[in-house]
Amino acid sequence: MTHPTLDTEHRQVTLRIGGEKRTSASGGWFAHINPCTGTTDAEIPLAGPEEVDEAVQAAHRAFESWRSTSPAERRGILMRFADLIDEHGEDFKQLAALDNGTPIGLGDGFVGMSVEWTRYYAGWADKINGDVTSSLRTHGDFSYTLKQPYGVIGVIITWNGPLFSLAMKVPAALAAGNTVVIKPSELTPFSADLYAQLATEAGIPDGVINVVPGSAEAGAALVAHPLVKKVTFTGGPATARKILALCAEHIKPAVMELGGKSANIVFADADLDLACGLGTIMSVGVMSGQGCAMPTRMIVAREVYDEVVSRVADLAKMVKVGDPLQADTLSGPVVNYAALQRITGIIERAQRDGARLVAGGKRLGGELANGYFLEPTVFADVDPLCELAQQEVFGPVLSIIPFDTEQEAVAIANNTEYGLSGYIFTNDLKRAHRVSEALNTGEVLINGAANLAVNRPFGGIGISGMGKEGGREGLDEFLRIKGVAIA
């Protein structure tokens, strides 16, 4: 069996500060462990506060020139950047397999969406307009608004989809005229390294994009830096609380794209082939369940409950888990040994809590024994108030819960602290609209509609976050509004 390995070109991750590449830093070194093999395959230099300061200073110096670059030129540069990401799609797929075990088949989708998001926001660069707020001199003034960039944006991304996380943030920030300092997770630094290299090749000036892989210390230094004017973060609520505390201390705004415990409500009139198929793949297949918007709670009408449980269990057992370099692999490993231990602990406690295990539940052995591979796991008869139904697992584990009425389904779906995505399967369009309005989530996807569409805002409520990515709303997160009045 093959496993992803680093070639010589990509073995050395670098910091990129003002156009300079650095192969060492004051934060020490991090041993990158290949999740497919459990072995160390690279040593990652970690930025400390010193390098973070240098990166922010470089971004600050580059800001005035970049914001003054004509919108049409910014658009053209970002379009070239998108083309280069597309041309290097195979490289990104290989790096994603190495970064966190993303199967190359899924990597196709991540690369394609990253190209699409970059082109979309490139197109916005010359369409940033203010408004005339008073032209009739009602108050004796002629008034209008300007939309202007903030300056340096601190970009902190997590490990589960590094390329796409960058594409959801950086193109919009740059199209608006900002510069960025990116802190990728030390667990998955390879994609960000190539991303910065291609940005330079596309003609993005030195200092506009800076990359400082690092630990929590580097992240804290970035958030607290006085020249960082806004922070955008993808990750979990625990880290978000620390970031928001620092933002509050320094009075700076933030966008938080956080976790989820998304409900997938399957009504009795639903297309069960579609509901069971997508519900299984999206919860225990894609990304090994390591995605914030995954529908990890399937809430099913009692009339079809037994049939759905049986179908989903059978489908979960058919999910191909294994080598991410194989084209037919759907699910790779979880990110590291700590995640493996945490998820298996949740599975064990769920069984003690009385949930009925109908598929999976174990670490995979054989030729996968050294990696961090888990069987796709499905529980039925899950108590809506137990840990499994309330807390984000971030692994290939699905809870199935019965309901008797529409009102009960909505109540179960809303009974968590999270509020990222909601999923509905029904052939009753009025019901779909009614339930969509009732769900406490940032988005609702009906009958298999795709999430993360570039022209639609994405972002949660509650401990799932604040602010939006995608659509015009995602661009506006990187623009200040200034009012101007002429007497």
mmCIF file of C-alpha atoms in Angstrom, residues 169-460:
data_model
loop_
_atom_site.group_PDB
_atom_site.id
_atom_site.type_symbol
_atom_site.label_atom_id
_atom_site.label_comp_id
_atom_site.label_asym_id
_atom_site.label_seq_id
_atom_site.Cartn_x
_atom_site.Cartn_y
_atom_site.Cartn_z
ATOM 1 C CA LYS A 169 -10.603 34.666 3.527
ATOM 2 C CA VAL A 170 -7.588 35.938 1.623
ATOM 3 C CA PRO A 171 -9.043 36.804 -1.835
ATOM 4 C CA ALA A 172 -11.829 38.886 -0.289
ATOM 5 C CA ALA A 173 -9.370 40.680 1.990
ATOM 6 C CA LEU A 174 -7.010 41.444 -0.896
ATOM 7 C CA ALA A 175 -9.777 42.466 -3.303
ATOM 8 C CA ALA A 176 -10.859 45.035 -0.716
ATOM 9 C CA GLY A 177 -7.315 46.450 -0.567
ATOM 10 C CA ASN A 178 -6.073 44.919 2.678
ATOM 11 C CA THR A 179 -2.832 43.059 3.328
ATOM 12 C CA VAL A 180 -2.658 39.848 5.355
ATOM 13 C CA VAL A 181 -0.542 37.885 7.786
ATOM 14 C CA ILE A 182 -1.517 34.217 7.693
ATOM 15 C CA LYS A 183 -0.916 31.870 10.601
ATOM 16 C CA PRO A 184 -1.610 28.334 9.399
ATOM 17 C CA SER A 185 -1.858 25.488 11.867
ATOM 18 C CA GLU A 186 1.451 23.826 12.601
ATOM 19 C CA LEU A 187 -0.355 20.532 11.935
ATOM 20 C CA THR A 188 -0.961 21.370 8.258
ATOM 21 C CA PRO A 189 1.556 23.945 6.965
ATOM 22 C CA PHE A 190 2.347 22.645 3.479
ATOM 23 C CA SER A 191 -0.599 24.040 1.515
ATOM 24 C CA ALA A 192 -0.110 27.564 2.880
ATOM 25 C CA ASP A 193 3.553 27.472 1.871
ATOM 26 C CA LEU A 194 2.706 26.704 -1.765
ATOM 27 C CA TYR A 195 -0.173 29.211 -1.651
ATOM 28 C CA ALA A 196 2.223 32.032 -0.741
ATOM 29 C CA GLN A 197 4.690 30.959 -3.424
ATOM 30 C CA LEU A 198 1.997 31.108 -6.103
ATOM 31 C CA ALA A 199 0.815 34.497 -4.845
ATOM 32 C CA THR A 200 4.276 35.875 -5.565
ATOM 33 C CA GLU A 201 4.318 34.269 -9.017
ATOM 34 C CA ALA A 202 0.924 35.850 -9.733
ATOM 35 C CA GLY A 203 2.359 39.313 -9.124
ATOM 36 C CA ILE A 204 1.045 39.983 -5.627
ATOM 37 C CA PRO A 205 3.670 42.388 -4.226
ATOM 38 C CA ASP A 206 6.015 41.443 -1.401
ATOM 39 C CA GLY A 207 4.454 42.018 1.996
ATOM 40 C CA VAL A 208 0.847 41.787 0.840
ATOM 41 C CA ILE A 209 0.711 38.104 1.845
ATOM 42 C CA ASN A 210 2.904 36.914 4.715
ATOM 43 C CA VAL A 211 2.887 33.421 6.232
ATOM 44 C CA VAL A 212 4.020 32.544 9.761
ATOM 45 C CA PRO A 213 3.267 28.938 10.765
ATOM 46 C CA GLY A 214 3.159 28.764 14.511
ATOM 47 C CA SER A 215 1.585 27.637 17.726
ATOM 48 C CA ALA A 216 -0.866 29.408 20.013
ATOM 49 C CA GLU A 217 1.895 31.804 21.064
ATOM 50 C CA ALA A 218 2.236 33.078 17.502
ATOM 51 C CA GLY A 219 -1.520 33.358 17.153
ATOM 52 C CA ALA A 220 -1.796 35.427 20.324
ATOM 53 C CA ALA A 221 0.997 37.735 19.167
ATOM 54 C CA LEU A 222 -0.761 38.242 15.838
ATOM 55 C CA VAL A 223 -4.142 39.034 17.386
ATOM 56 C CA ALA A 224 -2.679 41.424 19.955
ATOM 57 C CA HIS A 225 -0.430 43.318 17.540
ATOM 58 C CA PRO A 226 -1.506 46.981 17.377
ATOM 59 C CA LEU A 227 -1.033 47.148 13.596
ATOM 60 C CA VAL A 228 -3.442 44.258 12.990
ATOM 61 C CA LYS A 229 -6.780 45.974 12.452
ATOM 62 C CA LYS A 230 -9.078 42.957 12.149
ATOM 63 C CA VAL A 231 -8.859 39.210 12.732
ATOM 64 C CA THR A 232 -10.512 36.398 10.799
ATOM 65 C CA PHE A 233 -10.357 32.952 12.369
ATOM 66 C CA THR A 234 -11.469 29.442 11.508
ATOM 67 C CA GLY A 235 -11.334 26.917 14.325
ATOM 68 C CA GLY A 236 -13.049 25.811 17.501
ATOM 69 C CA PRO A 237 -14.976 27.735 20.165
ATOM 70 C CA ALA A 238 -12.317 27.239 22.860
ATOM 71 C CA THR A 239 -9.630 28.995 20.830
ATOM 72 C CA ALA A 240 -12.156 31.567 19.619
ATOM 73 C CA ARG A 241 -12.880 32.631 23.194
ATOM 74 C CA LYS A 242 -9.175 33.357 23.747
ATOM 75 C CA ILE A 243 -8.933 35.285 20.484
ATOM 76 C CA LEU A 244 -12.063 37.295 21.231
ATOM 77 C CA ALA A 245 -10.749 38.141 24.701
ATOM 78 C CA LEU A 246 -7.609 39.579 23.097
ATOM 79 C CA CYS A 247 -9.681 41.403 20.483
ATOM 80 C CA ALA A 248 -11.801 42.923 23.237
ATOM 81 C CA GLU A 249 -8.690 44.013 25.117
ATOM 82 C CA HIS A 250 -7.358 45.765 22.014
ATOM 83 C CA ILE A 251 -10.792 46.854 20.688
ATOM 84 C CA LYS A 252 -10.608 45.261 17.259
ATOM 85 C CA PRO A 253 -13.287 43.424 15.257
ATOM 86 C CA ALA A 254 -13.191 39.763 14.320
ATOM 87 C CA VAL A 255 -14.850 37.212 12.070
ATOM 88 C CA MET A 256 -15.258 33.808 13.718
ATOM 89 C CA GLU A 257 -16.009 30.698 11.638
ATOM 90 C CA LEU A 258 -16.366 28.044 14.308
ATOM 91 C CA GLY A 259 -17.745 24.574 14.935
ATOM 92 C CA GLY A 260 -21.121 22.994 14.476
ATOM 93 C CA LYS A 261 -23.437 20.209 15.541
ATOM 94 C CA SER A 262 -25.638 20.419 12.494
ATOM 95 C CA ALA A 263 -29.001 18.689 12.357
ATOM 96 C CA ASN A 264 -30.231 16.806 9.303
ATOM 97 C CA ILE A 265 -34.031 16.534 9.560
ATOM 98 C CA VAL A 266 -35.452 13.716 7.436
ATOM 99 C CA PHE A 267 -39.241 13.814 7.081
ATOM 100 C CA ALA A 268 -41.313 10.775 6.140
ATOM 101 C CA ASP A 269 -42.051 12.126 2.656
ATOM 102 C CA ALA A 270 -38.371 12.645 1.820
ATOM 103 C CA ASP A 271 -36.482 10.961 -0.990
ATOM 104 C CA LEU A 272 -34.816 8.405 1.266
ATOM 105 C CA ASP A 273 -32.236 7.382 -1.304
ATOM 106 C CA LEU A 274 -31.018 10.971 -1.411
ATOM 107 C CA ALA A 275 -31.394 11.654 2.316
ATOM 108 C CA CYS A 276 -29.614 8.488 3.428
ATOM 109 C CA GLY A 277 -26.914 8.688 0.786
ATOM 110 C CA LEU A 278 -25.928 12.298 1.345
ATOM 111 C CA GLY A 279 -26.536 12.083 5.077
ATOM 112 C CA THR A 280 -24.058 9.221 5.377
ATOM 113 C CA ILE A 281 -21.381 10.554 3.050
ATOM 114 C CA MET A 282 -21.455 14.057 4.527
ATOM 115 C CA SER A 283 -21.304 12.905 8.143
ATOM 116 C CA VAL A 284 -18.950 9.908 8.283
ATOM 117 C CA GLY A 285 -17.312 9.925 4.847
ATOM 118 C CA VAL A 286 -16.179 13.314 3.580
ATOM 119 C CA MET A 287 -13.176 14.656 5.511
ATOM 120 C CA SER A 288 -13.544 11.725 7.931
ATOM 121 C CA GLY A 289 -16.238 13.806 9.611
ATOM 122 C CA GLN A 290 -13.716 16.557 10.378
ATOM 123 C CA GLY A 291 -15.765 19.465 9.092
ATOM 124 C CA CYS A 292 -17.627 22.191 10.939
ATOM 125 C CA ALA A 293 -20.797 22.035 8.819
ATOM 126 C CA MET A 294 -21.193 18.255 8.674
ATOM 127 C CA PRO A 295 -24.751 16.978 9.376
ATOM 128 C CA THR A 296 -23.742 14.895 12.385
ATOM 129 C CA ARG A 297 -27.227 14.616 13.929
ATOM 130 C CA MET A 298 -29.772 12.849 11.728
ATOM 131 C CA ILE A 299 -33.241 13.545 13.135
ATOM 132 C CA VAL A 300 -35.659 11.133 11.472
ATOM 133 C CA ALA A 301 -39.461 10.827 11.339
ATOM 134 C CA ARG A 302 -40.513 7.764 13.309
ATOM 135 C CA GLU A 303 -42.537 6.399 10.364
ATOM 136 C CA VAL A 304 -39.307 5.793 8.417
ATOM 137 C CA TYR A 305 -36.869 5.633 11.324
ATOM 138 C CA ASP A 306 -36.068 1.914 11.257
ATOM 139 C CA GLU A 307 -35.627 1.941 7.495
ATOM 140 C CA VAL A 308 -33.310 4.943 7.630
ATOM 141 C CA VAL A 309 -31.220 3.445 10.438
ATOM 142 C CA SER A 310 -30.796 0.224 8.468
ATOM 143 C CA ARG A 311 -29.928 2.030 5.237
ATOM 144 C CA VAL A 312 -27.456 4.411 6.842
ATOM 145 C CA ALA A 313 -25.722 1.616 8.749
ATOM 146 C CA ASP A 314 -25.299 -0.363 5.535
ATOM 147 C CA LEU A 315 -24.024 2.675 3.640
ATOM 148 C CA ALA A 316 -21.537 3.547 6.380
ATOM 149 C CA LYS A 317 -20.057 0.057 6.164
ATOM 150 C CA MET A 318 -19.516 0.614 2.429
ATOM 151 C CA VAL A 319 -17.495 3.828 2.819
ATOM 152 C CA LYS A 320 -13.983 3.209 1.512
ATOM 153 C CA VAL A 321 -11.496 4.193 4.215
ATOM 154 C CA GLY A 322 -7.799 4.090 3.468
ATOM 155 C CA ASP A 323 -4.928 5.436 1.430
ATOM 156 C CA PRO A 324 -5.750 9.017 0.387
ATOM 157 C CA LEU A 325 -3.771 8.574 -2.830
ATOM 158 C CA GLN A 326 -6.208 5.948 -4.103
ATOM 159 C CA ALA A 327 -8.895 7.448 -6.330
ATOM 160 C CA ASP A 328 -11.712 5.401 -4.777
ATOM 161 C CA THR A 329 -10.892 6.349 -1.175
ATOM 162 C CA LEU A 330 -13.630 8.482 0.352
ATOM 163 C CA SER A 331 -12.377 8.780 3.930
ATOM 164 C CA GLY A 332 -8.812 9.129 5.162
ATOM 165 C CA PRO A 333 -7.372 9.244 8.687
ATOM 166 C CA VAL A 334 -8.200 11.673 11.454
ATOM 167 C CA VAL A 335 -5.591 14.366 11.876
ATOM 168 C CA ASN A 336 -3.441 12.993 14.710
ATOM 169 C CA TYR A 337 -3.228 10.532 17.573
ATOM 170 C CA ALA A 338 -4.778 12.974 20.044
ATOM 171 C CA ALA A 339 -7.859 13.255 17.819
ATOM 172 C CA LEU A 340 -8.022 9.474 17.495
ATOM 173 C CA GLN A 341 -7.970 9.052 21.272
ATOM 174 C CA ARG A 342 -10.533 11.794 21.835
ATOM 175 C CA ILE A 343 -12.980 10.369 19.281
ATOM 176 C CA THR A 344 -12.672 6.780 20.507
ATOM 177 C CA GLY A 345 -13.344 8.074 24.020
ATOM 178 C CA ILE A 346 -16.565 9.720 22.833
ATOM 179 C CA ILE A 347 -17.607 6.472 21.118
ATOM 180 C CA GLU A 348 -17.027 4.492 24.308
ATOM 181 C CA ARG A 349 -18.988 6.963 26.427
ATOM 182 C CA ALA A 350 -21.862 6.988 23.923
ATOM 183 C CA GLN A 351 -22.226 3.243 24.317
ATOM 184 C CA ARG A 352 -22.234 3.607 28.091
ATOM 185 C CA ASP A 353 -24.912 6.313 27.729
ATOM 186 C CA GLY A 354 -27.178 3.792 25.993
ATOM 187 C CA ALA A 355 -26.798 4.728 22.329
ATOM 188 C CA ARG A 356 -27.106 1.727 19.992
ATOM 189 C CA LEU A 357 -24.039 1.148 17.835
ATOM 190 C CA VAL A 358 -25.158 0.032 14.365
ATOM 191 C CA ALA A 359 -21.946 0.539 12.373
ATOM 192 C CA GLY A 360 -18.241 0.985 13.030
ATOM 193 C CA GLY A 361 -16.883 2.038 16.379
ATOM 194 C CA LYS A 362 -13.301 0.799 16.095
ATOM 195 C CA ARG A 363 -9.863 1.841 14.966
ATOM 196 C CA LEU A 364 -8.868 0.136 11.740
ATOM 197 C CA GLY A 365 -6.064 -2.410 11.801
ATOM 198 C CA GLY A 366 -4.199 -4.426 9.206
ATOM 199 C CA GLU A 367 -2.238 -2.334 6.737
ATOM 200 C CA LEU A 368 -3.825 0.802 8.229
ATOM 201 C CA ALA A 369 -2.860 -0.018 11.819
ATOM 202 C CA ASN A 370 -0.058 2.542 12.097
ATOM 203 C CA GLY A 371 -2.192 5.417 10.856
ATOM 204 C CA TYR A 372 -5.063 7.198 12.584
ATOM 205 C CA PHE A 373 -7.924 5.502 10.758
ATOM 206 C CA LEU A 374 -11.386 5.002 12.266
ATOM 207 C CA GLU A 375 -14.338 3.032 10.986
ATOM 208 C CA PRO A 376 -17.290 5.209 9.928
ATOM 209 C CA THR A 377 -19.462 4.993 13.024
ATOM 210 C CA VAL A 378 -23.237 5.264 13.353
ATOM 211 C CA PHE A 379 -25.302 5.318 16.536
ATOM 212 C CA ALA A 380 -29.093 4.968 16.678
ATOM 213 C CA ASP A 381 -31.516 5.733 19.525
ATOM 214 C CA VAL A 382 -29.305 8.576 20.711
ATOM 215 C CA ASP A 383 -30.512 10.675 23.641
ATOM 216 C CA PRO A 384 -30.753 14.255 22.287
ATOM 217 C CA LEU A 385 -29.248 15.562 25.531
ATOM 218 C CA CYS A 386 -26.242 13.236 25.775
ATOM 219 C CA GLU A 387 -22.663 14.233 25.010
ATOM 220 C CA LEU A 388 -22.723 12.610 21.565
ATOM 221 C CA ALA A 389 -25.742 14.681 20.482
ATOM 222 C CA GLN A 390 -24.614 17.916 22.097
ATOM 223 C CA GLN A 391 -20.869 18.192 21.526
ATOM 224 C CA GLU A 392 -18.950 18.443 18.271
ATOM 225 C CA VAL A 393 -17.086 15.171 17.703
ATOM 226 C CA PHE A 394 -15.056 16.255 14.659
ATOM 227 C CA GLY A 395 -14.710 12.693 13.510
ATOM 228 C CA PRO A 396 -16.618 10.042 11.517
ATOM 229 C CA VAL A 397 -19.461 9.586 13.998
ATOM 230 C CA LEU A 398 -23.190 10.074 13.267
ATOM 231 C CA SER A 399 -26.087 10.197 15.750
ATOM 232 C CA ILE A 400 -29.595 9.159 14.638
ATOM 233 C CA ILE A 401 -32.542 10.435 16.692
ATOM 234 C CA PRO A 402 -36.285 9.795 16.110
ATOM 235 C CA PHE A 403 -39.022 12.426 16.173
ATOM 236 C CA ASP A 404 -42.830 12.330 16.068
ATOM 237 C CA THR A 405 -43.849 15.863 15.063
ATOM 238 C CA GLU A 406 -42.390 18.731 13.099
ATOM 239 C CA GLN A 407 -42.289 20.829 16.244
ATOM 240 C CA GLU A 408 -40.329 18.138 18.075
ATOM 241 C CA ALA A 409 -37.839 17.867 15.205
ATOM 242 C CA VAL A 410 -37.198 21.609 15.296
ATOM 243 C CA ALA A 411 -36.887 21.581 19.085
ATOM 244 C CA ILE A 412 -34.297 18.791 18.972
ATOM 245 C CA ALA A 413 -32.386 20.515 16.178
ATOM 246 C CA ASN A 414 -32.274 23.832 18.050
ATOM 247 C CA ASN A 415 -31.377 22.341 21.421
ATOM 248 C CA THR A 416 -27.614 22.885 21.214
ATOM 249 C CA GLU A 417 -25.285 25.840 21.683
ATOM 250 C CA TYR A 418 -24.246 25.554 18.039
ATOM 251 C CA GLY A 419 -25.943 27.176 15.058
ATOM 252 C CA LEU A 420 -23.944 26.722 11.877
ATOM 253 C CA SER A 421 -25.849 24.681 9.275
ATOM 254 C CA GLY A 422 -29.197 22.943 9.084
ATOM 255 C CA TYR A 423 -30.283 20.277 6.608
ATOM 256 C CA ILE A 424 -33.844 19.344 5.613
ATOM 257 C CA PHE A 425 -35.124 16.511 3.428
ATOM 258 C CA THR A 426 -38.807 16.731 2.488
ATOM 259 C CA ASN A 427 -40.987 16.945 -0.617
ATOM 260 C CA ASP A 428 -43.295 19.458 1.075
ATOM 261 C CA LEU A 429 -42.025 22.870 -0.009
ATOM 262 C CA LYS A 430 -44.182 24.786 2.472
ATOM 263 C CA ARG A 431 -42.797 22.666 5.290
ATOM 264 C CA ALA A 432 -39.260 23.237 4.031
ATOM 265 C CA HIS A 433 -39.714 27.015 4.179
ATOM 266 C CA ARG A 434 -41.454 26.827 7.562
ATOM 267 C CA VAL A 435 -38.743 24.705 9.155
ATOM 268 C CA SER A 436 -35.972 26.783 7.558
ATOM 269 C CA GLU A 437 -37.355 29.855 9.271
ATOM 270 C CA ALA A 438 -37.589 28.045 12.602
ATOM 271 C CA LEU A 439 -34.050 26.632 12.678
ATOM 272 C CA ASN A 440 -31.501 28.640 14.665
ATOM 273 C CA THR A 441 -28.675 28.368 12.148
ATOM 274 C CA GLY A 442 -26.662 30.537 9.817
ATOM 275 C CA GLU A 443 -27.749 28.546 6.772
ATOM 276 C CA VAL A 444 -30.258 25.867 5.788
ATOM 277 C CA LEU A 445 -29.735 23.394 2.942
ATOM 278 C CA ILE A 446 -32.796 21.654 1.526
ATOM 279 C CA ASN A 447 -32.849 18.343 -0.346
ATOM 280 C CA GLY A 448 -29.139 18.161 -0.976
ATOM 281 C CA ALA A 449 -28.372 21.774 -1.855
ATOM 282 C CA ALA A 450 -24.622 22.371 -1.792
ATOM 283 C CA ASN A 451 -23.077 24.271 1.069
ATOM 284 C CA LEU A 452 -20.148 26.680 0.781
ATOM 285 C CA ALA A 453 -21.450 28.220 -2.431
ATOM 286 C CA VAL A 454 -19.266 31.236 -3.134
ATOM 287 C CA ASN A 455 -22.138 33.633 -3.886
ATOM 288 C CA ARG A 456 -24.016 32.885 -0.657
ATOM 289 C CA PRO A 457 -22.943 34.021 2.830
ATOM 290 C CA PHE A 458 -21.716 31.304 5.177
ATOM 291 C CA GLY A 459 -21.366 31.699 8.929
ATOM 292 C CA GLY A 460 -23.000 30.621 12.142
#
